[in-house]
XYZ file of C-alpha atoms in Angstrom:
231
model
C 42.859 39.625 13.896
C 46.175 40.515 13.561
C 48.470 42.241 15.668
C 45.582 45.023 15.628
C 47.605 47.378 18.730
C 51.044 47.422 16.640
C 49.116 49.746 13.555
C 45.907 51.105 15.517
C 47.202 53.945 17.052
C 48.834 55.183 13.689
C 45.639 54.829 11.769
C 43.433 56.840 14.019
C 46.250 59.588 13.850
C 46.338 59.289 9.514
C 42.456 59.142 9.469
C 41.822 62.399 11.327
C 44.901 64.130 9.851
C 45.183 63.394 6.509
C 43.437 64.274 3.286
C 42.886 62.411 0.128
C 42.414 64.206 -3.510
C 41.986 67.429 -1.192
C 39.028 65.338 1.283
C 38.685 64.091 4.282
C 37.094 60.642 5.022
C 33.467 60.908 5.729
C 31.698 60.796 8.914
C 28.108 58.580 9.406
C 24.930 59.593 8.713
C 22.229 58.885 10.708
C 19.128 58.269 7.723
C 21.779 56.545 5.766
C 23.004 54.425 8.494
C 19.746 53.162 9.832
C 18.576 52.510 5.969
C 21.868 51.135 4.416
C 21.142 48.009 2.363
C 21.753 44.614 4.138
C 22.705 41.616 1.697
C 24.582 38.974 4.052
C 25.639 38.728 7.352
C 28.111 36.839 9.559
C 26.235 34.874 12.204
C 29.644 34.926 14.552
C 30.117 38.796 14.369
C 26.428 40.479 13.822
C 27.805 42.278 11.161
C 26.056 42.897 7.936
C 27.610 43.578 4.559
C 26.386 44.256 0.999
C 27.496 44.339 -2.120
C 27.063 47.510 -4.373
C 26.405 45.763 -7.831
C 23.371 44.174 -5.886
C 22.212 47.602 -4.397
C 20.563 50.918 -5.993
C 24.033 51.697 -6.555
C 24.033 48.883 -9.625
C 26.818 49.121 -12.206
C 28.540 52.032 -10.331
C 31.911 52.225 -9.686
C 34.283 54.351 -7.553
C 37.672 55.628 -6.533
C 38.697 53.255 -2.988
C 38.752 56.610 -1.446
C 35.213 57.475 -3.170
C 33.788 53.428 -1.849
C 35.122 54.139 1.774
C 33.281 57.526 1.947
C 30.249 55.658 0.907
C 30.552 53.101 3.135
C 31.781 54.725 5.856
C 28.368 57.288 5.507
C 26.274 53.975 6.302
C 27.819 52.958 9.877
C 30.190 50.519 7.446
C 33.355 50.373 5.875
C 34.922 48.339 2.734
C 35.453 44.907 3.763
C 38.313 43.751 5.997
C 38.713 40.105 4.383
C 40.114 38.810 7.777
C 38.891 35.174 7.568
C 38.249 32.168 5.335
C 34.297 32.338 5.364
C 34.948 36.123 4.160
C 37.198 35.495 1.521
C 34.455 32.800 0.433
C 31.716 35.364 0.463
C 33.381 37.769 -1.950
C 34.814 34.874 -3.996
C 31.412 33.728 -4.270
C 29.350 36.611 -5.330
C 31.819 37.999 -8.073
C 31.318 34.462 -9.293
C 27.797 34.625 -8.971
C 27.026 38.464 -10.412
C 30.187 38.112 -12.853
C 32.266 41.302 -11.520
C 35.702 41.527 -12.406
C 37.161 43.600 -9.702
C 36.037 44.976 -6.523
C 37.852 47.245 -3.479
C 38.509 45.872 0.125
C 39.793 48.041 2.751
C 42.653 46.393 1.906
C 45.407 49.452 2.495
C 49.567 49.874 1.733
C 51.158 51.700 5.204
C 53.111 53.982 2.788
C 52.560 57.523 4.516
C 54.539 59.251 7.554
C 54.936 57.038 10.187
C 55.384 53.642 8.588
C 59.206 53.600 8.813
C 59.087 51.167 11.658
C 61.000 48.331 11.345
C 58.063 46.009 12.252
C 56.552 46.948 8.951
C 59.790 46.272 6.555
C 59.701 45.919 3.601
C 56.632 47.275 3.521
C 55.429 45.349 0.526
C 54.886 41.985 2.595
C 54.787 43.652 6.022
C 52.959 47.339 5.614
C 49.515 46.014 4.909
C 46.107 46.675 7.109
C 42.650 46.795 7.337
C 41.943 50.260 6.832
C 38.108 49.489 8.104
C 39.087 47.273 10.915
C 42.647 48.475 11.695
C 43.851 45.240 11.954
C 47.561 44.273 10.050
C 47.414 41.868 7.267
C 49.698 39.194 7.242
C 52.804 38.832 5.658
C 51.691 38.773 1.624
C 54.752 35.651 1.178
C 52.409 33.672 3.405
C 49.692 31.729 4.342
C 47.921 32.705 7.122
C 46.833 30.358 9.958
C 43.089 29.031 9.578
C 43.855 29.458 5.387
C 44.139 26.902 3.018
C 46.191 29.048 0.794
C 47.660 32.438 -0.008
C 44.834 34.590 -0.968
C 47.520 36.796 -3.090
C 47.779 35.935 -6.907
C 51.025 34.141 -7.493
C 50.796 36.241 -11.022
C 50.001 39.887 -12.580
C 50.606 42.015 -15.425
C 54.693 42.080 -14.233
C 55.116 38.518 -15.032
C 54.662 39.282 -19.075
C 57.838 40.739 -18.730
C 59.889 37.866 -16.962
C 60.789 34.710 -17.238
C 58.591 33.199 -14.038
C 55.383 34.456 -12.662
C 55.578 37.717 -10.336
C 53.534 37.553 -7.103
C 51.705 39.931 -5.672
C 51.599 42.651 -4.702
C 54.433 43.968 -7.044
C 53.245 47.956 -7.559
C 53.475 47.330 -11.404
C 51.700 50.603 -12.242
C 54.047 52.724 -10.653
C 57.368 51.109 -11.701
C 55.721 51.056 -14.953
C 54.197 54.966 -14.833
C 55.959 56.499 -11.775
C 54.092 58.903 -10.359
C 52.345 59.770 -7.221
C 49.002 58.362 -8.636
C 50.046 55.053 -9.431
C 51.232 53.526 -6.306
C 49.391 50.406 -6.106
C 48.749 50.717 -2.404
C 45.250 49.442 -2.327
C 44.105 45.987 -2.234
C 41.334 44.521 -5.094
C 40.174 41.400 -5.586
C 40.248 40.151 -9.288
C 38.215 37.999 -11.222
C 40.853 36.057 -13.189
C 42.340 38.815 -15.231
C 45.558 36.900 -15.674
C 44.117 33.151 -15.434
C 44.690 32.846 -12.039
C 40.971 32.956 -10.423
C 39.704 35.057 -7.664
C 42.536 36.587 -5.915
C 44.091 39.756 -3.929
C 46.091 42.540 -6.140
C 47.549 45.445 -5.363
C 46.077 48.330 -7.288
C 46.315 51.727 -7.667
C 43.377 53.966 -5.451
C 42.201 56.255 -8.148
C 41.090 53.660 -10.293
C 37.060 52.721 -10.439
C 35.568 49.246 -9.153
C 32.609 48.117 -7.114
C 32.883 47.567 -3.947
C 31.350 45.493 -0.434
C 31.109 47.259 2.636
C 30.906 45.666 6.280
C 29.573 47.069 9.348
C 31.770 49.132 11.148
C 31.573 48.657 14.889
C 33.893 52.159 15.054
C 31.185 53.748 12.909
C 27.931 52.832 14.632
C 29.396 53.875 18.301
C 30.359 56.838 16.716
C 26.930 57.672 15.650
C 25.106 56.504 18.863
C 27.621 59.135 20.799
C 25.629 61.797 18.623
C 22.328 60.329 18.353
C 21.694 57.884 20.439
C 18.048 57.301 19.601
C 19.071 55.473 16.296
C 18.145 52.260 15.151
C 21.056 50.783 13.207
């Protein structure tokens, strides 16, 4: 976890505030909670996670905004890739079911309120957890506990250069400016520029499957209003 209290605060405020494509994020519901589908789980944690190729949900995909809301209407939330064993997982099964790009909660802190100097430049320092509100760290370096950089050393920028660009490098917007194509969500891609699995930075309208984890913040949220439920 990573310096969770330093972006918390800000995220509860953005979350209950502010609107996406004219919506707000969704709220649990209690049949869909206590029957969402359950395809691993981490032993240390308790929580469950599945992954929507491998659900009814099947070749579907979605908007990041459009997977959180599903998620998030199951007591769960995209994955927060905050360890090794997770990283592994998702590695794993787009090996496994052959997907070529799926959304994380993975999220850029590029909306009022993430001026502060803590978070400069925001392209190494802005990133979070969306579903665990935890910061990501710096995107230049390796984590502790990692073996390597989860971020692609490479993407579609480096055509145009002499030496690979890293990510994240917001190449749809400095390529299409607009307010649409800020890459400020985080995929995982399945070698799309011979580099393996790794983190990208992508823009949030555009359609992938997704994994969603239990959301602690989620299920007390719906035991507050029904607490009867069997999650």
């Amino acid at each position: 976890m990573y310096q969770v209290w330093l972006l918390f605060p800000l995220i509860q405020f953005v979350s209950s505030r502010v609107r996406t494509s004219g919506r707000l994020i969704a709220t649990p519901r209690v049949e869909k909670c206590e029957n969402r589908p359950k395809h691993y789980m981490d032993k240390r944690t308790g929580h469950y996670y599945f992954f929507s190729g491998k659900s009814h949900f099947g070749e579907y995909k979605a908007s990041w905004l459009d997977a959180r809301n599903i998620c998030r209407s199951m007591c769960m939330d995209l994955i927060s890739v905050e360890t090794p064993e997770e990283n592994v997982m998702v590695e794993s099964l787009m090996t496994k079911y052959n997907v070529d790009s799926l959304w994380t909660s993975g999220r850029l802190c590029n909306f009022h309120g993430c001026d502060a100097p803590h978070l400069q430049p925001r392209h190494i320092n802005g990133w979070f957890w969306s579903g665990s509100g935890a910061r990501l760290p710096p995107t230049n370096q390796t984590a502790e506990g990692w073996k390597e950089n989860p971020w692609s050393h490479t993407g579609f920028l480096s055509q145009f250069a002499s030496h690979p660009v890293p990510q994240p490098d917001n190449a749809e917007y400095l390529l299409h400016r607009s307010g649409v194509t800020v890459e400020a969500c985080l995929a995982v891609h399945n070698n799309w520029y011979s580099d393996g699995v790794e983190w990208h930075d992508t823009a949030c309208y555009r359609t992938k499957q997704f994994v969603c984890e239990d959301s602690d913040k989620m299920v007390n949220f719906l035991k507050r209003k029904h607490p009867n439920a069997v999650i």
